[in-house]
Amino acid sequence: MSIKDIAKLGKLLGQFLARFSDCFARVEGRMLLSVYVRGLLSSVQRKNAEAIALHQGVAPRTLQRFLESI
């Protein structure tokens, strides 16, 4: 896989996640969905909310709250 192919994947992921934008009333929810999905696709060894949040530069409680209630 070339660098161009990898760059296209990021754009395609953004387009895919945009399909779900109407599921969230606020921009923050859409942003946290992106953070969570990108974290699941990342190289983080443990795929829990805290590890993903720390890897993506988000407060763990914020991502946990997203998964719990949003």
Backbone as a ProteinNet text record, in pm:
[ID]
protein_1_A
[PRIMARY]
MSIKDIAKLGKLLGQFLARFSDCFARVEGRMLLSVYVRGLLSSVQRKNAEAIALHQGVAPRTLQRFLESI
[TERTIARY]
84.7	0	89.2	62.1	144.9	96.1	175.4	140.2	11.3	-3.2	-124	-247.7	-234.1	-345.6	-385.9	-288.6	-316	-382.9	-336.6	-397.7	-543.6	-572.1	-709.3	-798.3	-742.8	-821.9	-873.3	-789.5	-831.9	-946.8	-937.7	-1044.1	-1171.4	-1157.5	-1273.5	-1339.7	-1258.5	-1315	-1395.8	-1343.1	-1415.7	-1548.2	-1548.1	-1671.5	-1771	-1720.8	-1807.6	-1870.4	-1790.4	-1842.1	-1938.8	-1922.6	-2013.4	-2156.4	-2171.1	-2304.7	-2384.2	-2314.4	-2379.4	-2393.8	-2359.8	-2360.7	-2499.4	-2603.6	-2738	-2784.3	-2704.5	-2736.6	-2697.5	-2622.1	-2570.7	-2616.9	-2674.8	-2725.2	-2612.1	-2500.6	-2390.6	-2264.6	-2181.4	-2055.5	-1965.2	-1970.5	-1884.6	-1910.3	-2036.4	-2070.3	-2010.5	-2017.9	-1958.1	-1807	-1746.2	-1601.8	-1561.9	-1638.9	-1605.8	-1628.4	-1725.2	-1741.9	-1616.2	-1565.3	-1442.8	-1324.5	-1312.6	-1204.8	-1213.9	-1333.7	-1351.7	-1320.5	-1373	-1349.6	-1202.1	-1142	-998.9	-915.5	-958.1	-889.1	-900.7	-1019	-1037	-950.6	-928.5	-847.8	-697.8	-662.6	-522.2	-444.8	-321	-233.3	-236.4	-332.9	-345.3	-364.4	-283.8	-287.2	-418.1	-460.8	-587.7	-694.1	-800.1	-905	-1017.2	-981.2	-1083.6	-1092.1	-1195.6	-1219.9	-1103.3	-1048.4	-938.6	-815.3	-775	-655.6	-674.5	-791.8	-819.1	-817.1	-881.5	-887.1	-747.6	-666.2	-531.1	-448.3	-464	-390.5	-433.9	-562.1	-616.8	-614.2	-566.3	-554.9	-686.1	-773.7	-904.1	-909.8	-981.2	-997.9	-1074.1	-1022.7	-1088.9	-1235	-1266.8	-1405.7	-1498.3	-1446.4	-1526.8	-1565.6	-1470.5	-1499.3	-1587.3	-1562.9	-1647.4	-1792	-1809	-1943.3	-2011.5	-1934.4	-1987.3	-2039.6	-1961.2	-2001.3	-2119.5	-2125.5	-2232.2	-2366.2	-2365.8	-2494	-2526	-2427.4	-2457.2	-2477.6
-117.1	0	123.4	213.8	333.2	443.6	548.1	663.7	727.8	732.7	790.9	709.5	577	490.7	514.9	528.6	553.2	689.3	788.6	921.1	916.4	838.7	824.4	759.1	666.1	598.7	696.6	790.9	891.4	975	1013.1	1090.9	1007.4	881.8	793.8	769.6	757.4	739.9	862.6	980.3	1103.8	1111	1068.4	1066.6	965.8	851.6	750	800.9	860.8	910.8	1026.6	1101.6	1212.6	1163.4	1038.8	982.2	975.3	975.3	963.9	1098.4	1205.8	1337.2	1378.4	1334	1372.2	1296.2	1202.4	1129	1207.8	1314.6	1393.1	1537.1	1589.1	1725.7	1828.1	1789.3	1884	1838.1	1933.5	1906.3	1818.9	1836.1	1760	1609.7	1572.2	1430.7	1372.4	1448.8	1402.6	1389.7	1484.7	1480.9	1359.4	1331	1217.8	1084.1	1077.5	956.6	932.8	1037	1025.9	982.7	1041.8	1005.6	857.5	811.4	672.7	574.6	601.1	510.1	510	626.8	632.5	561	570.3	498.9	348.2	302.4	158.5	108.5	194.1	156.1	179.5	242	276.3	156.6	183.3	79.4	70.7	136	128.8	-16.9	-61.3	-202.1	-240.8	-158.5	-185.7	-94	-149.8	-72.9	-36.7	31.6	79.7	231.4	288.3	431.7	515.4	477.1	555.9	553.3	435.2	423.9	497	483.4	551.4	702.9	750.7	894.4	952.1	886.2	936.4	936.5	834.6	825.1	934.9	971.2	1070.5	1212.9	1227.9	1361	1418.5	1330.6	1371.7	1327.8	1403.5	1364.7	1232.6	1135.3	1005.1	1011.4	1095.5	1105.6	1153.3	1239.4	1289.5	1176.4	1092.8	981.4	876.3	854.7	761.1	810	938.1	996.8	982.4	1004.5	986.3	845.2	746.6	607.9	569.4	630.6	598.6	660.1	785.5	854.4	914	940.5	1001.6	891.7
0	0	0	-90.2	-102.7	-8.1	2.7	85.4	32.4	-99.2	-158.3	-120	-120.3	-82.2	62.9	148.1	290.1	308.6	235.9	244.1	198.5	96.4	47.8	153	229.7	332.4	436.7	476.4	573.1	520.3	392.2	329.5	318.6	281.3	269.4	404.6	509.6	643.5	683.2	654.1	682.9	609	483.1	404.3	462.5	504.4	563.2	692	779.2	906.8	886.2	778.4	749.6	726.7	685.7	665.2	795.2	907.3	1037.4	1108.5	1039.8	1105	1153	1084.1	1127.7	1252.2	1297.6	1420.5	1545.2	1526.1	1638.1	1625.6	1731	1730.1	1737	1796.3	1817.3	1745	1713.3	1645	1731.2	1861.7	1952.4	1939.7	1924.8	1909	1782.6	1674.9	1548.1	1561.8	1632	1651.8	1735.4	1838.7	1925.5	1855	1764.8	1684.7	1602.2	1541.9	1462.5	1549	1666.6	1758.7	1794.6	1825.6	1868	1754.5	1637	1523.5	1484	1478.9	1445.4	1552.5	1676.4	1783.4	1768.3	1728	1705.5	1590.6	1491.7	1375.6	1397.8	1508.3	1534.8	1590.1	1620.5	1673.9	1826.4	1888.9	2034.9	2074.2	2169	2206.4	2274.6	2369	2438.9	2381.1	2332.5	2265.7	2363.4	2470.8	2563.4	2553.4	2610.1	2596.2	2648.3	2761.6	2818.3	2729.6	2685.6	2600.8	2468.4	2409.1	2282.3	2302.3	2407.3	2433.7	2453.7	2533.8	2557.9	2430.4	2349.2	2222.6	2125.3	2128.1	2036.2	2093.5	2216.1	2275.9	2327.5	2374.9	2428.7	2574.2	2655.6	2795.8	2803	2877.4	2884.8	2927.5	3025	3071	2958.1	2872.6	2760.6	2667.3	2632	2542.3	2612.3	2740.2	2815.1	2820.6	2840	2843.7	2707.4	2601.8	2466.4	2445.9	2485.8	2466.2	2554.9	2669.6	2764.6	2725.8	2686.7	2674.8	2537.4	2458.8	2329.7	2229.8
[MASK]
++++++++++++++++++++++++++++++++++++++++++++++++++++++++++++++++++++++

